[in-house]
Tab-separated table of C-alpha atoms in Angstrom:
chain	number	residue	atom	x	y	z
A	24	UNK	CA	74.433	82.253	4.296
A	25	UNK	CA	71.660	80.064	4.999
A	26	UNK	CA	68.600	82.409	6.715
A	27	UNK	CA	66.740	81.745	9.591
A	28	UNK	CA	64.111	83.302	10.946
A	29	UNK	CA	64.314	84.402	14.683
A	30	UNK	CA	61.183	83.669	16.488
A	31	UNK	CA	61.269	85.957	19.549
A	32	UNK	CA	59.273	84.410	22.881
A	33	UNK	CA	57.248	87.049	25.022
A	34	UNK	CA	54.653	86.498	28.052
A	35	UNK	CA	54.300	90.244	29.657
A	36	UNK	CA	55.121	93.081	28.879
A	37	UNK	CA	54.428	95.354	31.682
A	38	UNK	CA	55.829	97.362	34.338
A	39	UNK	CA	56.799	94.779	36.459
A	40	UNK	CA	59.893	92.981	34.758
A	41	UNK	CA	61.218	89.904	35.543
A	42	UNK	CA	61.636	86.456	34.353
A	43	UNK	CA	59.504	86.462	31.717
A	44	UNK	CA	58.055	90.141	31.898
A	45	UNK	CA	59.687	92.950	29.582
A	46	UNK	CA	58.979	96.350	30.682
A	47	UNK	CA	57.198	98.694	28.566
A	48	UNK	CA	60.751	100.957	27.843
A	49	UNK	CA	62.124	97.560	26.870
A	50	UNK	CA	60.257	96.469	24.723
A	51	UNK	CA	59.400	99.582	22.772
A	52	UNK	CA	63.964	100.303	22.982
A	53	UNK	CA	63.258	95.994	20.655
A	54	UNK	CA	61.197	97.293	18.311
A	55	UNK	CA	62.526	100.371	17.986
A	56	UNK	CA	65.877	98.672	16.759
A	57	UNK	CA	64.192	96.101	14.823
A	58	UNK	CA	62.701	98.982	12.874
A	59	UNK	CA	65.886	100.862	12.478
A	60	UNK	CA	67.845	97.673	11.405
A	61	UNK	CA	65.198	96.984	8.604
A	62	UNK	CA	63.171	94.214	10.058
A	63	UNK	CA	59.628	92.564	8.944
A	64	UNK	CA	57.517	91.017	11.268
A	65	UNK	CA	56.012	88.287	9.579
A	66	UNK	CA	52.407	87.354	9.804
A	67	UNK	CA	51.915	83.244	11.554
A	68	UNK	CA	50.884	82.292	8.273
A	69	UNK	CA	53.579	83.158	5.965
A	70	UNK	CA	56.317	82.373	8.251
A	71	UNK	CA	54.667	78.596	8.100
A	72	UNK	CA	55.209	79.003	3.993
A	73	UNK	CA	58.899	79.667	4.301
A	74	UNK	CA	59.250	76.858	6.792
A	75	UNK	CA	57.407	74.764	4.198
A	76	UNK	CA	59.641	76.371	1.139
A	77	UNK	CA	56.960	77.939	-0.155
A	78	UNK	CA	57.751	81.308	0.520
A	79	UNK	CA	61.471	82.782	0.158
A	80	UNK	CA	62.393	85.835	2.546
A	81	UNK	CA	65.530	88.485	2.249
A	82	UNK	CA	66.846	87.309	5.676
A	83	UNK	CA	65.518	90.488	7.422
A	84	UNK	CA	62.839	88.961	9.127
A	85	UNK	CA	61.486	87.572	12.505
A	86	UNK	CA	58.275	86.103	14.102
A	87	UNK	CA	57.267	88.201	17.372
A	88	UNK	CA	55.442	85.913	19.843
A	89	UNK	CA	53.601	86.041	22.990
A	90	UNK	CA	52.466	83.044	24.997
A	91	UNK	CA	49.025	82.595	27.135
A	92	UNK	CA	47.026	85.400	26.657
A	93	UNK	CA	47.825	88.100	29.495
A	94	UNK	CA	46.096	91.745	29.636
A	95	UNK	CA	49.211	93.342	29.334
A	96	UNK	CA	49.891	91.896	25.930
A	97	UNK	CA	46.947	94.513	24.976
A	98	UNK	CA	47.583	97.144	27.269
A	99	UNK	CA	51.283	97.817	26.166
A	100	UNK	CA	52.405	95.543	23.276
A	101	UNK	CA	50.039	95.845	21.032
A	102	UNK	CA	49.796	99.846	20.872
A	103	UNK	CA	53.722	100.038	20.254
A	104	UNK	CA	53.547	96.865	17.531
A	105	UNK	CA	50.885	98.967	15.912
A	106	UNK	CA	52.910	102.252	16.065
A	107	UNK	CA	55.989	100.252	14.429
A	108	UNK	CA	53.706	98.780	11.766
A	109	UNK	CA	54.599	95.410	13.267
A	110	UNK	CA	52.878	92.059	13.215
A	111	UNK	CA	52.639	89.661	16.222
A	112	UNK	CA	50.945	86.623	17.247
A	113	UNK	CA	49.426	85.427	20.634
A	114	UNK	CA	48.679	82.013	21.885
A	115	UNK	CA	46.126	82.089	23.767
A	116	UNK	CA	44.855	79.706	26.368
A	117	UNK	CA	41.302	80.012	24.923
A	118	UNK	CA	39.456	78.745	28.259
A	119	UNK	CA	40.849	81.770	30.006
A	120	UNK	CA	40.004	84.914	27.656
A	121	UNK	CA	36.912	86.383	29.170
A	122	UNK	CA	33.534	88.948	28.218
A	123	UNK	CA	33.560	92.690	28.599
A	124	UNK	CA	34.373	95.632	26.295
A	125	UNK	CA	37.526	96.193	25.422
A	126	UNK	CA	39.895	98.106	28.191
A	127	UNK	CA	42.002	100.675	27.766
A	128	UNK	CA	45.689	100.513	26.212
A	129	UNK	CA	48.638	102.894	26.153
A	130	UNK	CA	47.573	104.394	22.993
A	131	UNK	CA	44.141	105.347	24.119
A	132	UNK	CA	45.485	108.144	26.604
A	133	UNK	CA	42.828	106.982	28.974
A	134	UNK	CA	43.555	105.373	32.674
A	135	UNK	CA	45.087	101.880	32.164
A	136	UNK	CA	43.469	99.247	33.749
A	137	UNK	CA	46.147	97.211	36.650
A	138	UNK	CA	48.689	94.807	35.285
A	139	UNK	CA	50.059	92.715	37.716
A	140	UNK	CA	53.579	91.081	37.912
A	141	UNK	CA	53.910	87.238	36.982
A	142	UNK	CA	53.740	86.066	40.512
A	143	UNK	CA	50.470	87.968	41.276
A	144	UNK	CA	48.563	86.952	37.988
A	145	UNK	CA	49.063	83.281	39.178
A	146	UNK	CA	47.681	84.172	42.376
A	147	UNK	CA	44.682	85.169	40.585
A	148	UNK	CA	44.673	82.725	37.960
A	149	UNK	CA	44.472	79.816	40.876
A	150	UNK	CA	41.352	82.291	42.631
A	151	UNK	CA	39.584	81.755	39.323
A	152	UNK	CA	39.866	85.944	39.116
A	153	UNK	CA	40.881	85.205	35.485
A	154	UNK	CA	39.609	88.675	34.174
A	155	UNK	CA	42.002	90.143	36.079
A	156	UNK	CA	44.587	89.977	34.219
A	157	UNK	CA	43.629	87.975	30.849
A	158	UNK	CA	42.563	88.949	27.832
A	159	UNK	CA	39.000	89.565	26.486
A	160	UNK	CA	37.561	88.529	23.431
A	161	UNK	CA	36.498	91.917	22.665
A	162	UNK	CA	40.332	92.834	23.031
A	163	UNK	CA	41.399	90.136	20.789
A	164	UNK	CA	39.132	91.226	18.242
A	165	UNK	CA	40.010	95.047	18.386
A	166	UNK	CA	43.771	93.600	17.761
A	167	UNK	CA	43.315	91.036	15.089
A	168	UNK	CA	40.950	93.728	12.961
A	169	UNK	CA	43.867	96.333	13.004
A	170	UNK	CA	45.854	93.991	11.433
A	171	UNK	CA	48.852	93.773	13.852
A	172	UNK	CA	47.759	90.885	16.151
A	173	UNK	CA	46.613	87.391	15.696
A	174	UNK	CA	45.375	85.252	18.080
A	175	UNK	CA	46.437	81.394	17.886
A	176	UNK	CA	46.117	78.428	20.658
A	177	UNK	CA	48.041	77.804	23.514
A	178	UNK	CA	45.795	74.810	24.114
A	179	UNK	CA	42.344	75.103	25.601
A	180	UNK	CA	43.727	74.588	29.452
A	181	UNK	CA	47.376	74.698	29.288
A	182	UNK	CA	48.129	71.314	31.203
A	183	UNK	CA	50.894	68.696	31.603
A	184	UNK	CA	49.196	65.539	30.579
A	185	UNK	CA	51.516	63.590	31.480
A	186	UNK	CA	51.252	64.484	34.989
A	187	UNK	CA	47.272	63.888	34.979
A	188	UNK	CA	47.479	60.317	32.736
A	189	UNK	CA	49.817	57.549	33.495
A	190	UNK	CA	48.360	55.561	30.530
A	191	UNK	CA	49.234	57.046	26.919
A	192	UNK	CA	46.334	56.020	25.086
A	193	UNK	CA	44.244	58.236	27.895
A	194	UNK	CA	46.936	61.666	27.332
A	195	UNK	CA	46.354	61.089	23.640
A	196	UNK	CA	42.844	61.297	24.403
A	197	UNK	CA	42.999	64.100	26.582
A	198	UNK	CA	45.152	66.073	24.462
A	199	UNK	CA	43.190	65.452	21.619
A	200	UNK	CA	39.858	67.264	22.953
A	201	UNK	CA	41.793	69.804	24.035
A	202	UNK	CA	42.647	70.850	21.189
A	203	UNK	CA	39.843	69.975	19.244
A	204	UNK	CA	38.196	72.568	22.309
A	205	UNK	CA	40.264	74.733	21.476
A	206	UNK	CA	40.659	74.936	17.384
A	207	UNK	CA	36.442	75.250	17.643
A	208	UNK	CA	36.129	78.342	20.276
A	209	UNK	CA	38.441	80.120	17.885
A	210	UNK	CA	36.752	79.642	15.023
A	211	UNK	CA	33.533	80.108	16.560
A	212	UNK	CA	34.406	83.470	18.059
A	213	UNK	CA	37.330	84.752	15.119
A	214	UNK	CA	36.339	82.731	12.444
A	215	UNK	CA	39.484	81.051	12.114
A	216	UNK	CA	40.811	77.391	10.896
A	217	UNK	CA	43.904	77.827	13.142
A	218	UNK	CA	47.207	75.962	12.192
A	219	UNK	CA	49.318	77.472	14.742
A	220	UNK	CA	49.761	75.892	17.724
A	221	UNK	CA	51.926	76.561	21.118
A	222	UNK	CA	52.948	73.481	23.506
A	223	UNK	CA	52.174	74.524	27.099
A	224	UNK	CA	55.645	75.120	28.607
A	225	UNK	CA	56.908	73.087	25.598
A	226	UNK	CA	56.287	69.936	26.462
A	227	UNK	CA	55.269	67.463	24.190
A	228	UNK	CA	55.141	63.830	23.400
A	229	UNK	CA	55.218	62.391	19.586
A	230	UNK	CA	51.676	60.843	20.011
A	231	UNK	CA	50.687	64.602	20.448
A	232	UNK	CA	52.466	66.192	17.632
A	233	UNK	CA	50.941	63.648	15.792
A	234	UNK	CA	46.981	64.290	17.018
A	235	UNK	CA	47.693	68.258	16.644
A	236	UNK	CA	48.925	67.317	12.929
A	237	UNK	CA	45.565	65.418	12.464
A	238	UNK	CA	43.456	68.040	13.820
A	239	UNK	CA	44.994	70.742	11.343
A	240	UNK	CA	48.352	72.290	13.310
A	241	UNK	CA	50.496	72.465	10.994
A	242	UNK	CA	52.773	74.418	13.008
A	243	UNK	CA	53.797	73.793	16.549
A	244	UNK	CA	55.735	75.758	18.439
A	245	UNK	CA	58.102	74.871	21.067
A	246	UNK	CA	60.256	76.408	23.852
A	247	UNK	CA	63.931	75.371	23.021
A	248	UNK	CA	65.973	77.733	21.113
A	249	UNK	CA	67.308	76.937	17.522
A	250	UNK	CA	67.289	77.878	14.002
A	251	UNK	CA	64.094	77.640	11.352
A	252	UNK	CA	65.355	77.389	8.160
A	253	UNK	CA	63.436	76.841	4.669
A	254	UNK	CA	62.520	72.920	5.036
A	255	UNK	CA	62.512	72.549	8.169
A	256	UNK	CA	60.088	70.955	10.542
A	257	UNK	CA	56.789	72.703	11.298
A	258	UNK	CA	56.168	70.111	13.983
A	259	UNK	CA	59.065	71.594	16.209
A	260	UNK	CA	59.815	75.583	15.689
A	261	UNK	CA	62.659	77.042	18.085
A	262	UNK	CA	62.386	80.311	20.281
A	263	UNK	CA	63.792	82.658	21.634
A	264	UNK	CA	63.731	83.768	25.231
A	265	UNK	CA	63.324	87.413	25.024
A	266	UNK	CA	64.164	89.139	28.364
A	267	UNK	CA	64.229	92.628	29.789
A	268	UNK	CA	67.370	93.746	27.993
A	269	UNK	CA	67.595	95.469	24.875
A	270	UNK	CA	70.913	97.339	22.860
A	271	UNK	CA	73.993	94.843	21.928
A	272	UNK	CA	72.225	91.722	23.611
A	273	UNK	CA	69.190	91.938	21.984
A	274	UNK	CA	70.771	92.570	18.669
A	275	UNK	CA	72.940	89.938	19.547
A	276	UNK	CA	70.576	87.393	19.707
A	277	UNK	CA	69.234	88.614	16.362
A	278	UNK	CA	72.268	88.525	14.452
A	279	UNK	CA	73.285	84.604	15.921
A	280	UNK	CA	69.456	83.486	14.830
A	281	UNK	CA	69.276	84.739	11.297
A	282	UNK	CA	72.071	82.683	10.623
A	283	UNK	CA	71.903	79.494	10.296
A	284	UNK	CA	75.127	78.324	11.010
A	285	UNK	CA	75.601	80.703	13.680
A	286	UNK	CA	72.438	79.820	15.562
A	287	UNK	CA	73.598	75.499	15.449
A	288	UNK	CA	77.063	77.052	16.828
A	289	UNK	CA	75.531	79.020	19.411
A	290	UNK	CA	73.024	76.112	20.211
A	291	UNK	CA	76.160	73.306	20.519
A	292	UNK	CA	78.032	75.658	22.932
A	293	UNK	CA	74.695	75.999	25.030
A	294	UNK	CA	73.937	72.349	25.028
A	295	UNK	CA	71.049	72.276	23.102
């Protein structure tokens, strides 16, 4: 069998599911069977050698993701990744993370701070109440020290150039300082030379793989599901839409995605 590794696609987890929000029970019924079925959570970094063929893995393995940044990622992922002695990685829309100390989280046994639902934190997100219901730096620090999280970019604003630029030279431009805005705040503030890099609802045009490529991503993620096999192409990594279900269809989706063959099956009879 040819192994792949399942790279599983969060936003929330809270207690609001929906679309793209896993409740708390959820999520912790994921990991639990993750752990019970022998899983590793691989850090960003040496999932991007085994793409490369640099790194070989058992098969038992998968990449836990989170896109944009939200609150909630802190508030209830992180203290039930930590629990499980799993690894995960955020991309973070670095323009958004705010100042403060760090709130409280599920683990602390102290009040949680409010986590809205999807609709509400784009409500606040367009009223500039970003704090609301993004992360802090202070909270992003507290998670990459312990080990479990790492913080990559999501882009510096999370936009659709090619809805803002009709001429390409002037998206390749844009896209360009974007990033470039984005690779330098986290270095500044983690002290990171970040290769990992999420497309903003996975778009993406060549012309910007390549200008992420020269600025140092060599991985970019994207939102169309698929297999990532030793090899393959860092410029385009598949995902996997997690939702608010766990038992036979989460383990489901496990079993299709570490296979290779499977996972190209699965993807044919989906149309993708």
């Amino acid at each position: 069998m040819t192994h792949s590794v399942p790279v599983l696609m969060y936003h929330h987890v809270g207690p609001h599911p929906g679309t793209v929000t896993v409740s708390p029970e959820t999520f912790e019924a994921q990991m639990a069977h993750l752990a019970r079925a022998g899983y590793q959570a691989l850090a960003a970094d040496a999932f991007l050698e085994f793409i490369e063929g640099r790194r070989p893995l058992s098969g038992r393995e998968v990449l836990i993701t989170f896109d944009d940044g939200y609150l909630d990622n802190y508030v209830y992922a992180y203290p039930v990744l930590k629990r499980y002695g799993f690894k995960a990685t955020i991309f973070a829309i670095t323009s958004r993370i705010g100042e403060g100390p760090a709130r409280a989280h599920a683990g602390d046994g102290a009040p949680l701070p409010p986590t809205p639902d999807h609709r509400a934190c784009k409500a606040a997100l367009a009223e500039n109440r970003m704090d609301d219901v993004m992360l802090r730096w202070s909270e992003i620090e507290a998670m990459e020290a312990s080990g479990t999280v790492e913080v990559h970019s999501h882009t510096h604003s999370h936009q659709r150039w090619d809805r803002m630029y009709a001429d390409a030279e002037q998206r390749v431009h844009a896209v360009t300082a974007d990033l470039a805005s984005s690779r330098a705040l986290l270095a500044k503030r983690l002290g990171k030379d970040s290769r990992h890099l999420c497309w903003p609802w996975g778009y993406f045009e060549p012309a910007y793989q390549e200008a992420a490529t020269r600025l140092g991503f060599r991985a970019q993620y994207t939102v169309e599901r698929g297999v990532n096999v030793a090899g393959g192409d860092p410029r385009h990594i598949a995902r996997i839409v997690i939702k608010d279900r766990a038992g036979r269809w989460f383990a489901a989706r496990l079993c299709i995605y570490q296979n290779a063959v499977l996972g190209r099956l699965y993807g044919r009879m989906r149309g993708r």
